[in-house]
Tab-separated table of C-alpha atoms in Angstrom:
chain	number	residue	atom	x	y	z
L	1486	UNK	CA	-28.150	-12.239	25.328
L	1487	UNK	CA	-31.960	-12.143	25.527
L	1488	UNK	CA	-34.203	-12.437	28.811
L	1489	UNK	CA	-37.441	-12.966	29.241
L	1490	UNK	CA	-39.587	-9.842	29.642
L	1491	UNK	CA	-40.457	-10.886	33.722
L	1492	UNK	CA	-36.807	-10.382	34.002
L	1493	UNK	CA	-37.391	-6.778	33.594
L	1494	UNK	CA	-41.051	-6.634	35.086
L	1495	UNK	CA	-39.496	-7.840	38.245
L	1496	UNK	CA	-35.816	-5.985	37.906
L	1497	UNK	CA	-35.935	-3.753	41.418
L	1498	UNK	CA	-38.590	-5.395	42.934
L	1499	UNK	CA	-36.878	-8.201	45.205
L	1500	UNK	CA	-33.803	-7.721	47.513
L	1501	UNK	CA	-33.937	-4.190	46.876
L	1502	UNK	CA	-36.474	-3.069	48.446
L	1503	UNK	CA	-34.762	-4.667	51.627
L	1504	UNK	CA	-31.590	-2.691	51.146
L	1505	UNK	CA	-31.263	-1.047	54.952
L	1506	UNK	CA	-31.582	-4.323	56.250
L	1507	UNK	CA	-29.029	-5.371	54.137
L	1508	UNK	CA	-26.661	-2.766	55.293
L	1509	UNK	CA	-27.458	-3.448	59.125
L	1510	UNK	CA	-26.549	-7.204	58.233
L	1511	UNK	CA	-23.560	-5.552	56.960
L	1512	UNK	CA	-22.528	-3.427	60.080
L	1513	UNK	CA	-23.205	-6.278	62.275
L	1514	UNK	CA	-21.091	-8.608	60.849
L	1515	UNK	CA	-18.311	-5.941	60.596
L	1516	UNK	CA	-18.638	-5.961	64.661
L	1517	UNK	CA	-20.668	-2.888	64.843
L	1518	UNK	CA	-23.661	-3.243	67.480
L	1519	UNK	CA	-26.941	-2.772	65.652
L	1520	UNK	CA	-30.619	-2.704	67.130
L	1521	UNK	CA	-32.260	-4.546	64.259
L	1522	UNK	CA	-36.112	-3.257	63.552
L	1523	UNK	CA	-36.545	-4.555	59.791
L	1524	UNK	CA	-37.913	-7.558	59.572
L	1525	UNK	CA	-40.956	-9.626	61.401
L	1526	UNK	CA	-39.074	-12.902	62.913
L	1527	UNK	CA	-40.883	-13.942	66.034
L	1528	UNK	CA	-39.306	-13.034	69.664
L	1529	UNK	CA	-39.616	-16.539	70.355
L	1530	UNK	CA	-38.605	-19.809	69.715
L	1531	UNK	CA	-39.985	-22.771	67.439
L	1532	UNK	CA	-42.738	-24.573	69.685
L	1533	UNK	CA	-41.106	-27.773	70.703
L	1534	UNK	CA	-44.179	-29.495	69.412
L	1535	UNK	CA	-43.722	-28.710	66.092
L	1536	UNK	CA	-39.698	-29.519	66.493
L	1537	UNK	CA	-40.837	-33.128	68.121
L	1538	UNK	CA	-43.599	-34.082	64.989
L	1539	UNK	CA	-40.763	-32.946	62.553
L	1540	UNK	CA	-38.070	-35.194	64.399
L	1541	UNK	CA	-40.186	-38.239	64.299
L	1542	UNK	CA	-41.034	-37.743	60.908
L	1543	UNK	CA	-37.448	-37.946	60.160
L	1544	UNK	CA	-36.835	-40.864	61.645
L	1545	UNK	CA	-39.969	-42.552	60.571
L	1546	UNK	CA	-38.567	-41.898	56.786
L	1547	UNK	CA	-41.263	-39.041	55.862
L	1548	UNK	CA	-38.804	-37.789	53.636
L	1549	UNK	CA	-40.004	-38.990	50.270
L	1550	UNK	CA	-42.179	-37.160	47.893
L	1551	UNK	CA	-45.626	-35.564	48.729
L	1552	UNK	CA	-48.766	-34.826	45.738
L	1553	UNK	CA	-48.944	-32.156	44.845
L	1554	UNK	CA	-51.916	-31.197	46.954
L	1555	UNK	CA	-50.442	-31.932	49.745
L	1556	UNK	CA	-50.437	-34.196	52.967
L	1557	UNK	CA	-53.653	-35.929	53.689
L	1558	UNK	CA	-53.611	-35.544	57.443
L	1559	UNK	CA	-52.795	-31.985	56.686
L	1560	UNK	CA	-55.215	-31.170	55.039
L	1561	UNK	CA	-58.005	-32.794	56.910
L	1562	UNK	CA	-56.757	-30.447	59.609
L	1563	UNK	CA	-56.502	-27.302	57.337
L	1564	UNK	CA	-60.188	-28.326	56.550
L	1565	UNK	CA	-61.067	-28.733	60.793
L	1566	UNK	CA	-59.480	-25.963	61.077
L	1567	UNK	CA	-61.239	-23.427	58.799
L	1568	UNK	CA	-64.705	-25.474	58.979
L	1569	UNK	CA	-64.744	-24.368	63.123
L	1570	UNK	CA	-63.175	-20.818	62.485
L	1571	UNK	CA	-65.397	-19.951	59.563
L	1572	UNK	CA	-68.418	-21.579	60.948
L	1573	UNK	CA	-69.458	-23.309	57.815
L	1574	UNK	CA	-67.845	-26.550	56.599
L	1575	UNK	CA	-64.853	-26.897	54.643
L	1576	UNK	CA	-63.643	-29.965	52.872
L	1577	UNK	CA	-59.660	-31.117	52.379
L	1578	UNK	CA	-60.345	-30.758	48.403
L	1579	UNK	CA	-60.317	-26.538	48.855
L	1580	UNK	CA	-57.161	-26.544	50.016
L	1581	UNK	CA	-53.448	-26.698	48.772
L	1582	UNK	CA	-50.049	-27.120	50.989
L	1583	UNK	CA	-47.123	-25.086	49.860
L	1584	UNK	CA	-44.013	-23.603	51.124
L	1585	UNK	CA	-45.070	-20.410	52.919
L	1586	UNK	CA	-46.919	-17.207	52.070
L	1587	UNK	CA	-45.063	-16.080	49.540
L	1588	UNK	CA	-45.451	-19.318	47.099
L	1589	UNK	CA	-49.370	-19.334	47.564
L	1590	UNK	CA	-49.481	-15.626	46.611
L	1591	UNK	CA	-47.517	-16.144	43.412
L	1592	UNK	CA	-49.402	-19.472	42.421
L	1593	UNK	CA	-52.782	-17.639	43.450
L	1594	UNK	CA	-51.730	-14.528	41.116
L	1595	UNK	CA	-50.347	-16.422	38.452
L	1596	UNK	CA	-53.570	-18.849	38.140
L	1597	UNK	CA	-55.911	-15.543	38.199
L	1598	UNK	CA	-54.783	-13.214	36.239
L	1599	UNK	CA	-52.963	-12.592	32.954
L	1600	UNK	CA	-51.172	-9.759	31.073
L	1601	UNK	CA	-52.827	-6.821	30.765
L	1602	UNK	CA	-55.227	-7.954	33.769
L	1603	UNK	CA	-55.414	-5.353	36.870
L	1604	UNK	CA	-54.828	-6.023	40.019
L	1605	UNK	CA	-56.442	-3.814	42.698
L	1606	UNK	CA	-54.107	-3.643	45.824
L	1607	UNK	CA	-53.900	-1.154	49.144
L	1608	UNK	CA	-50.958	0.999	48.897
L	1609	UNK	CA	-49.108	0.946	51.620
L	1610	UNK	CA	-48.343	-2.790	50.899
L	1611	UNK	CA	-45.923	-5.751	51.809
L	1612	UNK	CA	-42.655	-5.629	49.999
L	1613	UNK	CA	-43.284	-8.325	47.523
L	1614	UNK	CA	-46.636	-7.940	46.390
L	1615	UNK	CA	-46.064	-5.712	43.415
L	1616	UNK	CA	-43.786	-8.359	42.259
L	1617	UNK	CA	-46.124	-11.518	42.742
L	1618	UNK	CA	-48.994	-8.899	40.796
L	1619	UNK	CA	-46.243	-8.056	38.238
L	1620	UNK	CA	-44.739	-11.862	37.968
L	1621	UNK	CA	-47.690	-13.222	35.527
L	1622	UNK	CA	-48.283	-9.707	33.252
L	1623	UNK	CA	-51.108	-8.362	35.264
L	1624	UNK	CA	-50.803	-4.416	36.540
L	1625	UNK	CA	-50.982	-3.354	40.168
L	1626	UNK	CA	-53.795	-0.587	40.468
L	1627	UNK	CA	-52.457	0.743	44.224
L	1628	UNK	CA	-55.490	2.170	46.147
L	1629	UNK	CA	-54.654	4.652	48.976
L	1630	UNK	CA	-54.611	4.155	52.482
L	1631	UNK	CA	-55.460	6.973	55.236
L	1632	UNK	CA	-54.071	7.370	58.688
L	1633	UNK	CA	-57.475	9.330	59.143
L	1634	UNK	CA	-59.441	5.900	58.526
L	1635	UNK	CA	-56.392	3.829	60.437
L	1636	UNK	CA	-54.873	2.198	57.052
L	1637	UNK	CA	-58.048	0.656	56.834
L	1638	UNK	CA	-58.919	-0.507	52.658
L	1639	UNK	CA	-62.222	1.660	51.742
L	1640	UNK	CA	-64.587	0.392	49.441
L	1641	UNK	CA	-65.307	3.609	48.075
L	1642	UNK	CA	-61.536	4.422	47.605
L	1643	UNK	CA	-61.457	0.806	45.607
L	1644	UNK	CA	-64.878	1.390	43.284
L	1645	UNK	CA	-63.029	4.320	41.934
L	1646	UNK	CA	-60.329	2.558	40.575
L	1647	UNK	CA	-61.970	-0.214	39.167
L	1648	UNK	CA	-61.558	-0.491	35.087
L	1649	UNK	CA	-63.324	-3.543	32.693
L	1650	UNK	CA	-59.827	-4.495	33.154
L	1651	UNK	CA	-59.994	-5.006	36.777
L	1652	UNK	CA	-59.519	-8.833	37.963
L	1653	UNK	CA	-58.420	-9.648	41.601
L	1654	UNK	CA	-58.762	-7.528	44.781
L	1655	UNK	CA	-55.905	-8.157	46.171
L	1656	UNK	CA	-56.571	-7.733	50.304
L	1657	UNK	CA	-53.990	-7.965	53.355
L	1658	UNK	CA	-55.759	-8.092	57.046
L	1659	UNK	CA	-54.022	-7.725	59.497
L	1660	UNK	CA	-52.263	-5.747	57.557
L	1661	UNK	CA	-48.275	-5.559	57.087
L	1662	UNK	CA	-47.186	-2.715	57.259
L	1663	UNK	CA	-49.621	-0.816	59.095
L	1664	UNK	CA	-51.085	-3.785	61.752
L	1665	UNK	CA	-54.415	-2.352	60.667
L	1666	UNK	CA	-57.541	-5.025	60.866
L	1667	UNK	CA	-60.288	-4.948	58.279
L	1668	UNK	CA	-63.781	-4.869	60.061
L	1669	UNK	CA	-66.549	-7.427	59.265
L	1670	UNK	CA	-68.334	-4.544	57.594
L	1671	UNK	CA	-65.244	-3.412	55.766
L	1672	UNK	CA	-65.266	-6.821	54.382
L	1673	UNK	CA	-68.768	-6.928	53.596
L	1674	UNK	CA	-68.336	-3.976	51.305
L	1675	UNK	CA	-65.458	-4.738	49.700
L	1676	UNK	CA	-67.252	-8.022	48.778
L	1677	UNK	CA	-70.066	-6.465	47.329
L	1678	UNK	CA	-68.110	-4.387	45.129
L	1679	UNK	CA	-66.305	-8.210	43.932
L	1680	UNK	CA	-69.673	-9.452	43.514
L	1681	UNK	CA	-70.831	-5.844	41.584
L	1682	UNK	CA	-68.021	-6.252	39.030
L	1683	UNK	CA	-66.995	-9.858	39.176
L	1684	UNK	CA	-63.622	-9.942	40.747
L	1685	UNK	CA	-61.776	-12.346	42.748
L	1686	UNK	CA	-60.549	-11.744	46.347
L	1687	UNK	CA	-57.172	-12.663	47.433
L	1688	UNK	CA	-56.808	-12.638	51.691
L	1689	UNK	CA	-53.641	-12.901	52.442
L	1690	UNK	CA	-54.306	-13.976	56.210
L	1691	UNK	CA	-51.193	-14.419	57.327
L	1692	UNK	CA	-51.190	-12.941	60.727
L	1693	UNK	CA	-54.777	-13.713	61.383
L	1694	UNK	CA	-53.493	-15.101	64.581
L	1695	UNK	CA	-51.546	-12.564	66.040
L	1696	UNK	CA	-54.598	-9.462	66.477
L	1697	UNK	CA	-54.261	-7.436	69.363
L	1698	UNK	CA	-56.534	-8.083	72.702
L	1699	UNK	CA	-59.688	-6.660	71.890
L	1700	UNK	CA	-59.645	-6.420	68.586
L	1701	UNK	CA	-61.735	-8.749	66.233
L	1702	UNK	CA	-60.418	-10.863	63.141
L	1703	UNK	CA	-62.744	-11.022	60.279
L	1704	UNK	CA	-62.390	-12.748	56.612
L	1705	UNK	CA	-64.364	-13.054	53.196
L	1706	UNK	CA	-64.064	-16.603	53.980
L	1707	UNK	CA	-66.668	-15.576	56.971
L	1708	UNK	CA	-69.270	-14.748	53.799
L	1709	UNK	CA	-70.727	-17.658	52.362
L	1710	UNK	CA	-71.861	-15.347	49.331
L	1711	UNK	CA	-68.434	-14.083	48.137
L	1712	UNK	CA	-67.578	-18.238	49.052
L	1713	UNK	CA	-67.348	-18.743	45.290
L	1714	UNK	CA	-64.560	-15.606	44.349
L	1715	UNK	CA	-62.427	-15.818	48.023
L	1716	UNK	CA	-59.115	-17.453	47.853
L	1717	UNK	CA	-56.718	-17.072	51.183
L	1718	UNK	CA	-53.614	-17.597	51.888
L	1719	UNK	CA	-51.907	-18.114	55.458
L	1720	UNK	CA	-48.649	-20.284	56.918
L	1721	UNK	CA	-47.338	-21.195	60.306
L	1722	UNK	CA	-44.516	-18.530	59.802
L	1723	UNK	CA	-45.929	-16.367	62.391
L	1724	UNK	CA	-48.626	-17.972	64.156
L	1725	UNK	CA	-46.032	-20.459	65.538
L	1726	UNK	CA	-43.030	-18.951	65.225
L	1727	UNK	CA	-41.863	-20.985	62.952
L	1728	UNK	CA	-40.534	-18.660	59.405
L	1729	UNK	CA	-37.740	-21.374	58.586
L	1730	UNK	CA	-40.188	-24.239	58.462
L	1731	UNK	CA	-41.801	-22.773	55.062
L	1732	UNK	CA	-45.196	-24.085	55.529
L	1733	UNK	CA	-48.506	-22.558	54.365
L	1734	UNK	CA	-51.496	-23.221	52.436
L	1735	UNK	CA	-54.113	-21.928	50.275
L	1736	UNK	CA	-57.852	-22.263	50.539
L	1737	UNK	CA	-60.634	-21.192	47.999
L	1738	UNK	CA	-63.355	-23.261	45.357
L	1739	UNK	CA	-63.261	-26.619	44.845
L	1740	UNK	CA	-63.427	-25.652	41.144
L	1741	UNK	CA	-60.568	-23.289	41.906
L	1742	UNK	CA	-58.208	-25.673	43.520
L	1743	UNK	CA	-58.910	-28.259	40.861
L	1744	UNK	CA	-57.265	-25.518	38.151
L	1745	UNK	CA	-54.879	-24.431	40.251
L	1746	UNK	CA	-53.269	-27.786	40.877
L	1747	UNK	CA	-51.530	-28.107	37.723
L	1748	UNK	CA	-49.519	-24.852	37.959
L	1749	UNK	CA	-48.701	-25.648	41.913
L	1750	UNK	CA	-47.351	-29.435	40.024
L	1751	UNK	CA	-45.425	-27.337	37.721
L	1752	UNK	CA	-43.888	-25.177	40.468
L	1753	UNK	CA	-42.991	-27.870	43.075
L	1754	UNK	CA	-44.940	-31.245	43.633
L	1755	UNK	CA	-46.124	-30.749	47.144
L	1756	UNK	CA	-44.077	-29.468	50.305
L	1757	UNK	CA	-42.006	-32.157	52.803
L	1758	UNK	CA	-43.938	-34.347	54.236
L	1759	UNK	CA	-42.040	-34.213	57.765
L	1760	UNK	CA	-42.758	-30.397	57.766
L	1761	UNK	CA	-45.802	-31.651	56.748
L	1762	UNK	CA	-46.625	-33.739	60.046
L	1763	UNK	CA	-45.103	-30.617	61.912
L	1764	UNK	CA	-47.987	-28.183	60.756
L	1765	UNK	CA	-50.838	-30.911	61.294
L	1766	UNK	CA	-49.619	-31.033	65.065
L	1767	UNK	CA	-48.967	-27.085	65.265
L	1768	UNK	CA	-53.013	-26.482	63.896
L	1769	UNK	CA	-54.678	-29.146	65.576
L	1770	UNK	CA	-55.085	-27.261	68.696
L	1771	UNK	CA	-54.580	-23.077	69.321
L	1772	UNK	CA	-50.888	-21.752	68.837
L	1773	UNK	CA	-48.971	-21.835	72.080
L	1774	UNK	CA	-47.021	-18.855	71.583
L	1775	UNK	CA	-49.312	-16.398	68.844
L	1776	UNK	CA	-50.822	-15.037	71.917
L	1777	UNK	CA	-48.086	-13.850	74.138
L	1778	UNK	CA	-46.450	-12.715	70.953
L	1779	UNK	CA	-49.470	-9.942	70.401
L	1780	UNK	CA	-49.545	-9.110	74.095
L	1781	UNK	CA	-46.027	-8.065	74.230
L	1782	UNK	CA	-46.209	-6.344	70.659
L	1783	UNK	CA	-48.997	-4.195	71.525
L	1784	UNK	CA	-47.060	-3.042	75.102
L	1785	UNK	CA	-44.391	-2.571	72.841
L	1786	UNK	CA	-46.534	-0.608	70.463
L	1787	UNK	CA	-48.231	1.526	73.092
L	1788	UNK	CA	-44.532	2.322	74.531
L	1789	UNK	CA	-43.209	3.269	71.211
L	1790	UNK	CA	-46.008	5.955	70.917
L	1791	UNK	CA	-45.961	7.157	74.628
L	1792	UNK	CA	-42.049	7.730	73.756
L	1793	UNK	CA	-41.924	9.392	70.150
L	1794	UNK	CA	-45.658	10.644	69.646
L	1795	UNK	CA	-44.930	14.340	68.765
L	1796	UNK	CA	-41.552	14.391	69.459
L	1797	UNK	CA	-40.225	16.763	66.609
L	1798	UNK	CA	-42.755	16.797	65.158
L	1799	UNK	CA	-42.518	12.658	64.833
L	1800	UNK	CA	-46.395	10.824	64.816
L	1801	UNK	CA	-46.810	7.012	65.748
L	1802	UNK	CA	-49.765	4.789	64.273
L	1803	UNK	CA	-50.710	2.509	66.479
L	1804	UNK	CA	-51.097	-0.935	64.914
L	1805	UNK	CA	-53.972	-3.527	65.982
L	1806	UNK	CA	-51.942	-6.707	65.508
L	1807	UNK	CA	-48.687	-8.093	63.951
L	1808	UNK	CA	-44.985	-7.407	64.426
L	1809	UNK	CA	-45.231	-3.528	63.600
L	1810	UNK	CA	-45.862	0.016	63.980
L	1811	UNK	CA	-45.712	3.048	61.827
L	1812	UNK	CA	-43.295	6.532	62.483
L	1813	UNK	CA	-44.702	9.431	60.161
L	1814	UNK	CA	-41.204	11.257	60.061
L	1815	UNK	CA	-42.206	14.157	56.929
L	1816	UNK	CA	-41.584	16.827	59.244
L	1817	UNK	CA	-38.179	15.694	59.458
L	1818	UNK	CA	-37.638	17.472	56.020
L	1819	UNK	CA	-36.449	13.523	54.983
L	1820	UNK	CA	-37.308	10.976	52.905
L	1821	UNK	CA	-37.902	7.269	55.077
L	1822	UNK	CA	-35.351	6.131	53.065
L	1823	UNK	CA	-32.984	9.101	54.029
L	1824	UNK	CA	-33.756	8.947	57.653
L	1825	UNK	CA	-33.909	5.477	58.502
L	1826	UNK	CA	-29.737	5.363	56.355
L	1827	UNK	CA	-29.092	8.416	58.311
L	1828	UNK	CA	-30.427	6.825	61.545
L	1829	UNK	CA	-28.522	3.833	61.050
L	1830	UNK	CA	-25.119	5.231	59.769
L	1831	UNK	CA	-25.081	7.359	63.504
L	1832	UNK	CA	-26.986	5.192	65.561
L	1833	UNK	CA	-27.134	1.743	65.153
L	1834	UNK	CA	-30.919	1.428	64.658
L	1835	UNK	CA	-32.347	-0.549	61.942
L	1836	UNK	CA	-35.729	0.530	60.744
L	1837	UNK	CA	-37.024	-0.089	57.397
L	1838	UNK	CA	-38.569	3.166	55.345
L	1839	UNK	CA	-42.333	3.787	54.705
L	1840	UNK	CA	-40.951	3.884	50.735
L	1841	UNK	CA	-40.439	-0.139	50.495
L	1842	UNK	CA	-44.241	-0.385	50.786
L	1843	UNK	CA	-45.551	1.795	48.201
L	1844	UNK	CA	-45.464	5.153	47.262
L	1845	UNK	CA	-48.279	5.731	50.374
L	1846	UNK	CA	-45.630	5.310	52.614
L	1847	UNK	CA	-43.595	8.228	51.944
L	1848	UNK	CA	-41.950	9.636	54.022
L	1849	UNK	CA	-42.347	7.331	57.085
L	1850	UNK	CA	-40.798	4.058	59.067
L	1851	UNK	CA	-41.832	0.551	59.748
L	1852	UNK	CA	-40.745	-0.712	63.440
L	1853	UNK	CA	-40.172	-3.725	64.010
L	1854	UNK	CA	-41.962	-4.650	67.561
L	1855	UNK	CA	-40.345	-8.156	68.201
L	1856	UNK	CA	-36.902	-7.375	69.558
L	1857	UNK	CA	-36.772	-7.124	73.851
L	1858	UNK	CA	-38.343	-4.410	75.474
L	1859	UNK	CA	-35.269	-2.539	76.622
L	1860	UNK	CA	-33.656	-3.409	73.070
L	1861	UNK	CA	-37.362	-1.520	71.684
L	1862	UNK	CA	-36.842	1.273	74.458
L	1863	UNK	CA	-33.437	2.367	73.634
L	1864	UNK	CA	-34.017	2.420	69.816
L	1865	UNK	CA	-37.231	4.853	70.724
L	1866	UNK	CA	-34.823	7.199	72.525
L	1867	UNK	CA	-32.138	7.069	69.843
L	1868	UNK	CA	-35.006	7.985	66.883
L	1869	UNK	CA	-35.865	10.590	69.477
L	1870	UNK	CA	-32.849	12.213	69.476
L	1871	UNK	CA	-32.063	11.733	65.918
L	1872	UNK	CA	-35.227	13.800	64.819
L	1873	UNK	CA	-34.476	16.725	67.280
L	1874	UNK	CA	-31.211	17.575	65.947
L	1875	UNK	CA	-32.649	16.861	62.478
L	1876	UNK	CA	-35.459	19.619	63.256
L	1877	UNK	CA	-32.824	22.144	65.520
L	1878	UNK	CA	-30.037	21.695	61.920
């Protein structure tokens, strides 16, 4: 039988990358006990507010179709929203609802850039990213991320890599995996370069709302000169704790929206309009639960490294917002992949290698910060131990 050729652009690229999680899940349900570190669910529950709007839609009969835009009183508070944040106004008509993150990315992908297009993208990346690139044709270009310049994109790093093929910069702050948070300058220079050779910019914002005290958000959408070539992403996922409710939007051009529509129709006309309601009352005032959530991951950050920092040789990069932090374990003598089986097969600790997020990852783990603090504590001690008899073998 014959497939069509995405079948085999995409073959490897979805569950797994995800395949340690997959054999926690495994051990768990066997009866085994498992600390689980892989993946970025909130340590906290749905806000009741966003439970309550979704409830009454329910029983007010918002269960019929939406446009394909999305909900009007959405997006007039999408456009609120990003008009106060950004401090220059935004109107409903640059914006598009969809379910979650990962359905803007692949409409935003698919609806700039075609076969044979390039893609520039920081390498370490999130999981799926090389798929979404991959999806429509185009070819990832993976740019290089230091620990010396805190997994922060360079605009030098991304100038050398750019071809007349070159399309879309693909950009992720805060970034997933590393927590790292792109600068206002950072941004102005990687916008200048867009402007330089014509390329879009794709933000995936996602966790915009979960940076560490201290530490300042910035966004292309802040520019009003790279206004015209910015397209972000973002969802409730994380901000409110709410991953199941598959809720986010886009925001770019007017002109860009307008010829985007279509393929969004094509995919799915619109998302619920109960979930709908739900994220209108969840943005209309400031998350009730984003910032205790990157209070207690940065504690939990800061006790990770005070635990494993140097340990055998083990080095922690400390992350300045989301759900993770980063375990260089090379002088183990493993690969990430190798360690974090090995880890999990004796100890019961689920952590998800560097080598699911590019080849820049090599060699090291992603942590999961969101589980309790004694949960966090013990699985620090057990990676301790695990890398000392790995170093005295």
């Amino acid at each position: 039988m014959k497939y069509a050729s995405v079948t085999e652009r995409l073959a490897g690229l979805g569950g797994a990358k995800w395949a340690v999680h997959f054999e926690a899940r495994k051990l768990q349900a066997e009866g085994r006990r498992v600390i689980e570190l892989t993946i970025g669910e909130p340590d906290v529950a749905t806000p009741q507010i966003l439970i309550d709007a979704a409830v009454r839609g329910l029983e007010a009969g918002r269960t019929g179709y939406s446009n394909g835009r999305g909900e009007a009183g959405l997006l007039r508070i999408l456009a609120a929203r990003y008009s106060q944040r950004r401090g220059r106004p935004f109107t409903p008509q640059q914006f598009l609802a969809l379910p979650g993150t990962q359905t803007v990315l692949f409409l935003l992908l698919a609806a700039l850039t075609d076969a044979g297009d390039e893609v520039l993208v920081a390498d370490p990346m999130y999981a799926t990213y090389e798929g979404v690139i991959r999806a429509s044709g185009a070819t990832m270009v993976p740019v290089q991320l230091s620990p010396e310049h805190g997994f922060r994109l360079q605009a030098a790093d991304v100038a050398a890599k750019i071809t007349p093929r070159s399309r879309v910069l693909f950009l992720n702050s805060p970034h997933n995996p590393s927590g790292a948070v792109l600068t206002k300058d950072d941004i102005r220079a990687l916008g200048e370069l867009a402007v330089e050779h014509d390329l879009w910019i794709v933000s995936d914002e996602v966790y915009e709302d979960l940076v560490f005290p201290g530490v300042s958000f910035a966004s292309p959408l802040d520019f009003p000169e790279f206004a015209d070539r910015t397209v972000a992403a973002a969802s409730i996922s994380k901000s409110h704790a709410a991953p199941g409710f598959r809720s986010g939007w886009c925001v770019g051009p007017e002109e860009f929206i307008s010829r985007a529509l279509p393929l969004a129709e094509t995919m799915l006309f619109g998302n619920q309009p109960f979930l709908a309601d739900a994220t209108a009352a969840a943005l209309a005032s400031p998350s009730d639960v984003a910032g205790g959530m990157a209070e207690r991951f940065k504690r939990r950050a800061d006790s990770l490294y005070e635990t494993l920092e140097g340990v055998a040789g083990l080095r922690v990069h400390r992350p300045e917002a989301g759900m993770f932090a980063l375990i260089d374990v090379r002088a183990s003598g493993m690969s990430g992949e190798r360690f974090a089986l090995d880890l999990l097969a004796r100890t019961g600790v689920a952590v998800m290698p560097g080598e699911s997020f590019g080849n820049g990852l090599a060699g090291w783990l992603r942590v999961s910060l969101t589980r309790p603090d004694a949960e966090l504590a013990e699985a620090a001690e057990a990676i301790a131990e695990f890398a000392k008899q790995r170093v005295a073998a």
